[in-house]
Coordinates of C-alpha atoms in Angstrom, one line a residue:
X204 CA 38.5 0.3 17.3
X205 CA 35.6 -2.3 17.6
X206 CA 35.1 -4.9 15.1
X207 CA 32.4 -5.3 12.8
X208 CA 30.7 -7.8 15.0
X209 CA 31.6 -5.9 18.4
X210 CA 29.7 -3.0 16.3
X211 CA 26.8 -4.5 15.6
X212 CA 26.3 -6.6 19.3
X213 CA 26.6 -3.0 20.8
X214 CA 24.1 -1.5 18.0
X215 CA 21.6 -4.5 17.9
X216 CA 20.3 -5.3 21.1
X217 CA 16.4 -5.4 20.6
X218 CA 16.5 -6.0 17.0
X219 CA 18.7 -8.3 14.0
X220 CA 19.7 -6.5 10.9
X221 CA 19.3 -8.2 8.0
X222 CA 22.1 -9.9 6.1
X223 CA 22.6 -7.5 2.9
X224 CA 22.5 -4.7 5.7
X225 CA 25.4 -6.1 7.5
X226 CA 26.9 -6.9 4.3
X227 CA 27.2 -3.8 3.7
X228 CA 28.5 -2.8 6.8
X229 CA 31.5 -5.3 7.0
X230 CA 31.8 -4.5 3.3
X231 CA 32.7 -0.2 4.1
X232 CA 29.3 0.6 2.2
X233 CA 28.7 3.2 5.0
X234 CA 30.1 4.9 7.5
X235 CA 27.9 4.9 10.8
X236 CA 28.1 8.4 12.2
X237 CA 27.5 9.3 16.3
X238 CA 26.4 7.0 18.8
X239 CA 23.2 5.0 18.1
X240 CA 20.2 6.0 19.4
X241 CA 17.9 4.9 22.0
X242 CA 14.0 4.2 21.6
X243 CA 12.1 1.3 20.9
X244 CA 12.6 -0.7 17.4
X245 CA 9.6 0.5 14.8
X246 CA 9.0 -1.1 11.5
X247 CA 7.6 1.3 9.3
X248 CA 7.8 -1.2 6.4
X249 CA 4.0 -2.5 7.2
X250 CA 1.9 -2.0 9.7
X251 CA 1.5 -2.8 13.2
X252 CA -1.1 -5.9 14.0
X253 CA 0.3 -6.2 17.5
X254 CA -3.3 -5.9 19.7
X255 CA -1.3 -3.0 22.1
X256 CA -1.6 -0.9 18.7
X257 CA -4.4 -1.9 15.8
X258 CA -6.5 -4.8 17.3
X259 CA -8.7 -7.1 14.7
X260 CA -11.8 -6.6 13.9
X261 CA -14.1 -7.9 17.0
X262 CA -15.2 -11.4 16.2
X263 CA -13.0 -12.3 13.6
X264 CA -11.3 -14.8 15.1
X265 CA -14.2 -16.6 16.4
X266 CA -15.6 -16.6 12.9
X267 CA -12.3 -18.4 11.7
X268 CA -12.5 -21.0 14.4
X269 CA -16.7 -21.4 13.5
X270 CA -15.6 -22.1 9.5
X271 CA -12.8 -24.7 11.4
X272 CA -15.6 -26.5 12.7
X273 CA -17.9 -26.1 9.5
X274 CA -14.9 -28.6 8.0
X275 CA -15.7 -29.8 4.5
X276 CA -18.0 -27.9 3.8
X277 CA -16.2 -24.9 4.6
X278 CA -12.7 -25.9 2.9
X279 CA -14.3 -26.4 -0.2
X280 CA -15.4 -23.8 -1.7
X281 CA -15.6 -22.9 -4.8
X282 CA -13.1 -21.9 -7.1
X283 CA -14.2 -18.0 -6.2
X284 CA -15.3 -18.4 -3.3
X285 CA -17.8 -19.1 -0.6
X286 CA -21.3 -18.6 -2.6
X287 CA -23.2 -17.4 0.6
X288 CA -20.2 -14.9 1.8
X289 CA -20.0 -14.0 -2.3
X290 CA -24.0 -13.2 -2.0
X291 CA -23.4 -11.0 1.4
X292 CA -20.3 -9.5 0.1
X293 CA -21.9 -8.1 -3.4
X294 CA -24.7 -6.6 -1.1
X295 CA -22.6 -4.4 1.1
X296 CA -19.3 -3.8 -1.5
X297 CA -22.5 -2.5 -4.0
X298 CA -23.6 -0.3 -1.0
X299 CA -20.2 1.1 -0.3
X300 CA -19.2 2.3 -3.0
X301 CA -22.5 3.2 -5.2
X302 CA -22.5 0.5 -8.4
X303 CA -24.2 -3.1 -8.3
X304 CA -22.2 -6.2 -7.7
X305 CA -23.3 -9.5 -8.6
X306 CA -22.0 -12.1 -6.2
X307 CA -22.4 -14.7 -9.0
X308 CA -21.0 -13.3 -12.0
X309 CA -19.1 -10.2 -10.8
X310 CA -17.2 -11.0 -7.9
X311 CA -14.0 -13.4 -6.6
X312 CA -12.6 -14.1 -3.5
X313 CA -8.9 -13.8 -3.4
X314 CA -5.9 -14.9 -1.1
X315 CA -5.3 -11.4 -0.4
X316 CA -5.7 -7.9 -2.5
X317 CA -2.4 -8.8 -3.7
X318 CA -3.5 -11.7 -5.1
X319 CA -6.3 -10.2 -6.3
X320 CA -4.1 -8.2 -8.1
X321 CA -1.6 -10.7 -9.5
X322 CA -4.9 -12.5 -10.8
X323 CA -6.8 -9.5 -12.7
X324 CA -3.2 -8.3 -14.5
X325 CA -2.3 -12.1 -15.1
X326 CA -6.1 -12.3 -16.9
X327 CA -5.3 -9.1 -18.7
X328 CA -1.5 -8.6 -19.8
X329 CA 0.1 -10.5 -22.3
X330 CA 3.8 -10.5 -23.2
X331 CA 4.3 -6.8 -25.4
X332 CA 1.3 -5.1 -23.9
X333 CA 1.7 -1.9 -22.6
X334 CA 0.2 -0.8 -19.5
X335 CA 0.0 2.6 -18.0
X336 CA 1.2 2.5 -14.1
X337 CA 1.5 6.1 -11.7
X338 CA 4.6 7.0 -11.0
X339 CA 4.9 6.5 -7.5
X340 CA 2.5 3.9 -7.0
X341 CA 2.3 0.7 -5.2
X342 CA 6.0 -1.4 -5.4
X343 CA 4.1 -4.6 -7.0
X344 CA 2.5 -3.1 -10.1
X345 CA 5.8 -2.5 -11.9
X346 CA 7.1 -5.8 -10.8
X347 CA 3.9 -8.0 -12.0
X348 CA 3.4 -6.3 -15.3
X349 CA 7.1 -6.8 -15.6
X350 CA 7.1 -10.2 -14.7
X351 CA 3.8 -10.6 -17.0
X352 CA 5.8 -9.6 -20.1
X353 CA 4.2 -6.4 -20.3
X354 CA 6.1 -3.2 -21.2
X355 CA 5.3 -0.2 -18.3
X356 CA 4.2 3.3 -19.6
X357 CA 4.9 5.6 -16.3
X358 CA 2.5 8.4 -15.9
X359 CA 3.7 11.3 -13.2
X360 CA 1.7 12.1 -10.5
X361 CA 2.8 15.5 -8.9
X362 CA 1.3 14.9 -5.2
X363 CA 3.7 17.3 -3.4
X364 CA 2.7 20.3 -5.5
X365 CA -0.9 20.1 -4.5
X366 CA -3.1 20.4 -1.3
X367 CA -5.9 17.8 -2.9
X368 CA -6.4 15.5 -5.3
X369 CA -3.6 13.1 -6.5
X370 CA -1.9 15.4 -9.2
X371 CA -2.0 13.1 -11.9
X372 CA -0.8 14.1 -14.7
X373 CA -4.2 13.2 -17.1
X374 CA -2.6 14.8 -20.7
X375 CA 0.4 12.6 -20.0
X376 CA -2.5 10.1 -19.0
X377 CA -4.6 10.5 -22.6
X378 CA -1.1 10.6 -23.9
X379 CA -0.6 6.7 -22.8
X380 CA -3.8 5.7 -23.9
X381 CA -3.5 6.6 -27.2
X382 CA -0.2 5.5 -27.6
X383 CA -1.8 1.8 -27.2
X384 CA -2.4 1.0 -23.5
X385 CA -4.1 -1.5 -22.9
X386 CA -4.7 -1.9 -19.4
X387 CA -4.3 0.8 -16.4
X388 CA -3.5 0.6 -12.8
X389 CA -3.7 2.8 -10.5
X390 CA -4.5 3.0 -5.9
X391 CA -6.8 5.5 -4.6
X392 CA -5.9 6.6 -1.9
X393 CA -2.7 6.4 -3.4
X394 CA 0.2 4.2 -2.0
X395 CA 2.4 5.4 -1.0
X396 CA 1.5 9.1 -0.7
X397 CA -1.8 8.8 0.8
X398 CA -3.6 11.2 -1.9
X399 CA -7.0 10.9 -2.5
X400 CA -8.3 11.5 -6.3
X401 CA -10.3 14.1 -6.9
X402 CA -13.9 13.8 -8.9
X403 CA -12.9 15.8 -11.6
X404 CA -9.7 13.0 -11.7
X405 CA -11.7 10.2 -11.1
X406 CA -14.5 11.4 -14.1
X407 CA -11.6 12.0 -16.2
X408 CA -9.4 8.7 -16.2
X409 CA -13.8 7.0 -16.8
X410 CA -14.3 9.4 -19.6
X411 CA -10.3 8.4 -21.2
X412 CA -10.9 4.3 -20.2
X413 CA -14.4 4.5 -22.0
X414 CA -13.1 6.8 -24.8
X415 CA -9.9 4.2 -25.5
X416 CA -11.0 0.8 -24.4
X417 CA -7.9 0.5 -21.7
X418 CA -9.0 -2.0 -18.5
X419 CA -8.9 0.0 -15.5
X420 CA -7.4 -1.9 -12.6
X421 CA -8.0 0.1 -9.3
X422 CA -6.9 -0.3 -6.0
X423 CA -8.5 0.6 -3.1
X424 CA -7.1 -1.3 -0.2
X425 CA -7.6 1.9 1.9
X426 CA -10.6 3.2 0.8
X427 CA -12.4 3.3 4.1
X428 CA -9.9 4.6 6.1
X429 CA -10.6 8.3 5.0
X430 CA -10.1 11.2 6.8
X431 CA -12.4 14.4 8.3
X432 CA -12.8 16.5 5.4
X433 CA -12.3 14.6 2.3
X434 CA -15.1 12.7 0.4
X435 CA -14.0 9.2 -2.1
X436 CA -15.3 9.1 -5.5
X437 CA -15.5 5.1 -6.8
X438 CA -14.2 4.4 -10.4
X439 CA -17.1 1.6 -10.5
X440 CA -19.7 4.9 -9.6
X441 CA -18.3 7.2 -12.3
X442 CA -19.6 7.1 -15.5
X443 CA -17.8 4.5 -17.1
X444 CA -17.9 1.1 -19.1
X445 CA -18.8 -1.2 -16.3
X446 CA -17.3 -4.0 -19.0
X447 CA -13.7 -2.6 -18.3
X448 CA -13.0 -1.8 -14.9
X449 CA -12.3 -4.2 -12.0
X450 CA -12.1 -3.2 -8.3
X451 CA -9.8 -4.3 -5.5
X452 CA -10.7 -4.0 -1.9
X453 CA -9.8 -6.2 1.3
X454 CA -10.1 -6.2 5.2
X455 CA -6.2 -6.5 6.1
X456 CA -4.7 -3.3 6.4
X457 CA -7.3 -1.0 8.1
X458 CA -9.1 -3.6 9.3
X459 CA -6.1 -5.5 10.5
X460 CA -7.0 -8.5 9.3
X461 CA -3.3 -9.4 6.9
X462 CA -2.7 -12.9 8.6
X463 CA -6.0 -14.2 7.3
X464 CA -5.2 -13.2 3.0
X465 CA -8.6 -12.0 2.3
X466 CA -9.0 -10.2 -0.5
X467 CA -11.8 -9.6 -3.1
X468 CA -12.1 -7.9 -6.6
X469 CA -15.2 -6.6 -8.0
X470 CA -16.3 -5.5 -11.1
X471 CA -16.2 -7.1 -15.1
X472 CA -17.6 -10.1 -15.2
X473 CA -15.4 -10.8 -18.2
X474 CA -12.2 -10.1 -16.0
X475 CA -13.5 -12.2 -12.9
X476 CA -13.4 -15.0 -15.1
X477 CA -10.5 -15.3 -16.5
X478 CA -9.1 -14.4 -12.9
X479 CA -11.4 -16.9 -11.7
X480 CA -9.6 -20.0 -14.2
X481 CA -6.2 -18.8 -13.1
X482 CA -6.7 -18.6 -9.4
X483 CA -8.2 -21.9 -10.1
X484 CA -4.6 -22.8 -11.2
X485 CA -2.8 -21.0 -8.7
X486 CA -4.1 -21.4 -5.4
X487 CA -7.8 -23.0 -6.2
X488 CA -9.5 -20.5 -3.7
X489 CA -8.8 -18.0 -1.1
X490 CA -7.7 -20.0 2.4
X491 CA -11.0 -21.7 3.0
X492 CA -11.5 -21.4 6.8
X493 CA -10.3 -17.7 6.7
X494 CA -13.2 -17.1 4.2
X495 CA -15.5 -16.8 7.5
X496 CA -14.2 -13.7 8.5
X497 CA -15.1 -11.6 5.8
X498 CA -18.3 -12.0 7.6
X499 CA -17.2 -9.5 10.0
X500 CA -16.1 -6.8 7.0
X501 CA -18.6 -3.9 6.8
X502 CA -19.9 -5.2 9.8
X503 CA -18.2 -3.8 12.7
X504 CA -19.5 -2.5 15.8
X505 CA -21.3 0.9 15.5
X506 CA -18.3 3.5 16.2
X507 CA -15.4 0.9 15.5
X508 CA -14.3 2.1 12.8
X509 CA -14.6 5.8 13.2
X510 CA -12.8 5.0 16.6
X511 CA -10.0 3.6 14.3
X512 CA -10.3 6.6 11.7
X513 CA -9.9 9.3 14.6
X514 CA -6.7 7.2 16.0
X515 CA -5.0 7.0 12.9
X516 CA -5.7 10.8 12.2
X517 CA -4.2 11.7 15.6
X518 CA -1.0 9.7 14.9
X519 CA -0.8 11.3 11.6
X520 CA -1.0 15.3 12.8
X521 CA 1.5 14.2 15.3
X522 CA 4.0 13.0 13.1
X523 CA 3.5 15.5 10.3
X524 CA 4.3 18.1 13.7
X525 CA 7.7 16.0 13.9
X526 CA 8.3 16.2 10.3
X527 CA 7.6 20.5 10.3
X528 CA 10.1 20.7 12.6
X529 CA 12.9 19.1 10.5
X530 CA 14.6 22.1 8.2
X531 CA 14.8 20.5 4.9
X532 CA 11.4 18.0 4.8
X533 CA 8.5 17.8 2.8
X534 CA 5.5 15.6 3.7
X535 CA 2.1 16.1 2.4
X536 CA -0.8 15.7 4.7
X537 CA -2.3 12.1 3.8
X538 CA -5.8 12.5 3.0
X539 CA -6.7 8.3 3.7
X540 CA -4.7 5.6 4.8
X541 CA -1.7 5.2 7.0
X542 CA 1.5 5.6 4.7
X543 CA 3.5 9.4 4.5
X544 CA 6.1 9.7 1.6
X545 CA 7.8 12.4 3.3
X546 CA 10.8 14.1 0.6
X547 CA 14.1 14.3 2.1
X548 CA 16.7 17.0 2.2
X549 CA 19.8 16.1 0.2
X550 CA 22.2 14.0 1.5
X551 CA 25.6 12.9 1.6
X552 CA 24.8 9.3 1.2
X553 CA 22.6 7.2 -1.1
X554 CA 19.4 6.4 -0.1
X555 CA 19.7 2.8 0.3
X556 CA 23.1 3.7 2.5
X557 CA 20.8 6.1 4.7
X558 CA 18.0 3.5 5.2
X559 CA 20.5 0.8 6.1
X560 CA 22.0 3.3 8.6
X561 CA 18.5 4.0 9.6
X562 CA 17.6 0.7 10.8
X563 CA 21.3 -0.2 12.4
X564 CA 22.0 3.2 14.3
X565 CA 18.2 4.1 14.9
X566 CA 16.1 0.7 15.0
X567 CA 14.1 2.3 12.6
X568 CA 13.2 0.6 9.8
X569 CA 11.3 2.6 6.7
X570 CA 10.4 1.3 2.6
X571 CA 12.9 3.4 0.4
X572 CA 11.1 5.9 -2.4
X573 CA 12.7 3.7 -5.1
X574 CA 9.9 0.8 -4.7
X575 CA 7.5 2.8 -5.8
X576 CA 8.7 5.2 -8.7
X577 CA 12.4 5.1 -9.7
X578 CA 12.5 8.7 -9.6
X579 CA 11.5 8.8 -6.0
X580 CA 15.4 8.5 -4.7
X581 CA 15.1 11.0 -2.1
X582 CA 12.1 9.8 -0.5
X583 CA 11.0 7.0 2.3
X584 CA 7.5 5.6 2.9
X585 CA 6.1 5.1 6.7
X586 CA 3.0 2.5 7.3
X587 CA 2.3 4.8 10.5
X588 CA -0.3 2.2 11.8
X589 CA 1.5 1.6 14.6
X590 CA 2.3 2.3 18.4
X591 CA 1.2 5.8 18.6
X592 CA 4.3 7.0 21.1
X593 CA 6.7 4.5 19.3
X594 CA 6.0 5.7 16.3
X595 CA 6.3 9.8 17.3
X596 CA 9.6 8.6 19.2
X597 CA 10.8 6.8 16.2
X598 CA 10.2 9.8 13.6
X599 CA 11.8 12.0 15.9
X600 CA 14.8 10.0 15.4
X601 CA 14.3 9.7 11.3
X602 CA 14.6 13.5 12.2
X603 CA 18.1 13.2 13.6
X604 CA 19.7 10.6 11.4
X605 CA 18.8 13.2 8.5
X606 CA 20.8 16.0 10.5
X607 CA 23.9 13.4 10.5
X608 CA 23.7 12.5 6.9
X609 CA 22.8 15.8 5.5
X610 CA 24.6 17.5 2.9
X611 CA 26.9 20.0 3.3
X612 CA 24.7 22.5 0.5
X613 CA 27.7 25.4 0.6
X614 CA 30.3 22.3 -0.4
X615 CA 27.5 20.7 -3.1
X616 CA 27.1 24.4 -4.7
X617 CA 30.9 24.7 -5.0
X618 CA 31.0 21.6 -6.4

């Protein structure tokens, strides 16, 4: 019989597993099954930047090299930003999504919409506060309100029982708020489902916020990236305090733009503030000489993005095809984005065990359910911005690893 190490030079060949995975292989955690499989190595865990898949936006990189040569004047900014780039960015974020933005007092520039929103909770949450996160939601809310000192009220969101909207669960919601939230956060589209919220939602959680006084803390990293047939109401646009929501939006995901940490957040001039002292403490300002590019956000050439839109939304019918055809899954179609959350049949193995085996026998490498609700322990996310024949491939063999490591449902029953 091979040894661990024979085991994994045979397995590994294009790609390294990391060190807890073949931990837990030397350790007996879990017991491969078959021969691996064949196919290209696909990281699911984020998406794809590689040019052969999601190219940059045109031009950005000759903006960054133009605020290179701008030197000093470019690397010092101020604390929030670039005060030209904050002007032109108020103009066309108030144009997108139907609510004024002052560059001056209502607006930041952030490394990144994860810093952006590390800075609005850290201006908000205070040790004891309780603060109303959807349960499953982005991995990093939990674990910066948790980090803040703040105590986390979940509220469920029922996405598979629904063909639109997100499902929130708005009594459970009202619930929250009058239990003593004081701040709520929520993405739309949702990650890691890919649910869009629905009017009626969106004009409810603005009619609770106004109603209670909770800060409203939204995400919408993916807000562009909508697809044919669905419509995107804005929190900002909905009638709402403007005093208590803040905004989060960025170029890196579908505009593949992550290397450069661009981020912005929009919205209570109050909020920016405070955000604006501690990114001041943190980081100072956004990475100066990447603050160019945002020049070519909301800016692309005409038909870029709708090119982009009508890729992604090909990729996604053809792995949802892949995913019908497995006995046992349950994926809802993703409304915006590029994440599925697809359910998984029962199996005979933890999750963590499966995903492990996933990546080692499969070179496929997926984000278990249990980073973004702890409930979620029979699920997997998919950033599907990638490869469009790697990634089909690569489901296809999600598809058979869940065929090896599928309960046995006469032997659970009789159990």
């Amino acid at each position: 019989m091979p040894t661990i190490d024979e085991r994994f030079a045979r397995l590994a060949t294009d790609h390294a597993p990391g060190q807890e995975v073949r931990q837990a292989f030397a350790d007996g955690d879990v017991a491969l099954r078959g021969e691996p499989i064949a196919g290209t190595p696909v990281d699911f865990s984020h998406g794809d930047v590689n040019p052969t898949a999601f190219a940059p936006t045109p031009g950005s990189l000759e903006e960054f090299v133009a605020g290179v040569h701008r030197g000093a004047s470019q690397a010092y900014t101020e604390y929030r930003g670039d005060a030209a780039l904050r002007a032109l960015m108020a103009e066309r974020l108030a144009r997108f999504t139907g609510a004024p933005v002052s560059g001056v007092d209502d607006l930041i520039i952030t490394p990144g919409t994860q810093g952006a929103l590390f800075l609005a909770l850290g201006a908000l949450v205070n040790p004891g506060d309780r603060v109303a996160i959807v349960r499953p939601d982005y991995f990093a809310n939990r674990k910066i309100v948790e980090f803040l000192g703040g105590v986390v009220v979940p509220v469920r969101m029922d996405y598979l029982s629904r063909d639109t909207g997100a499902g929130l669960d708005l009594d459970q919601l009202e619930a929250a708020f009058r239990s003593g939230v004081k701040t709520f956060l929520f993405s739309n589209p949702n990650n890691p489902a890919g649910v869009v919220y629905t009017p009626e939602e969106v004009a409810r959680i603005a009619s609770l916020a106004t109603t209670h006084g909770v800060s409203v803390v939204v995400d919408q990293l993916y807000s562009r990236l909508l697809y044919a047939g669905n419509s995107f109401t804005h929190l900002r646009a909905a009638d709402i305090d403007a005093d208590l929501v803040v905004t989060i939006m960025g170029p890196s995901k579908t505009e593949s733009l992550s290397g450069y940490r661009l981020g912005t957040a929009f919205g209570a001039a109050r909020i920016i503030d405070r955000m604006e002292k501690l990114q001041a403490i943190v980081s100072l300002r956004a990475p100066a000489y990447s603050q160019a590019v945002l020049r070519t956000w909301f800016a692309e050439p005409d038909g870029w993005l709708e090119e982009r839109i009508a890729a992604h939304q090909a990729l996604r019918d053809d792995l949802l095809a892949v995913f019908a055809g497995a006995p046992g899954m349950r994926v809802r179609s993703p409304q915006a984005g590029s994440y599925l959350f697809p359910r998984l049949p029962r199996l005979d193995v933890p999750l963590h065990h499966f995903v492990r085996a996933l990546r080692v026998q499969a070179g496929v490498t997926v984000t278990p359910g249990i980073e973004f609700s702890p409930d979620s322990t029979d699920s997997i996310r998919l950033n599907f911005s990638q490869n469009h024949e790697a990634a089909v491939n690569a489901v296809r063999r999600i598809a058979e690893m869940v065929d090896r490591y599928r309960a046995d449902v006469g032997a659970v029953l009789a159990g």
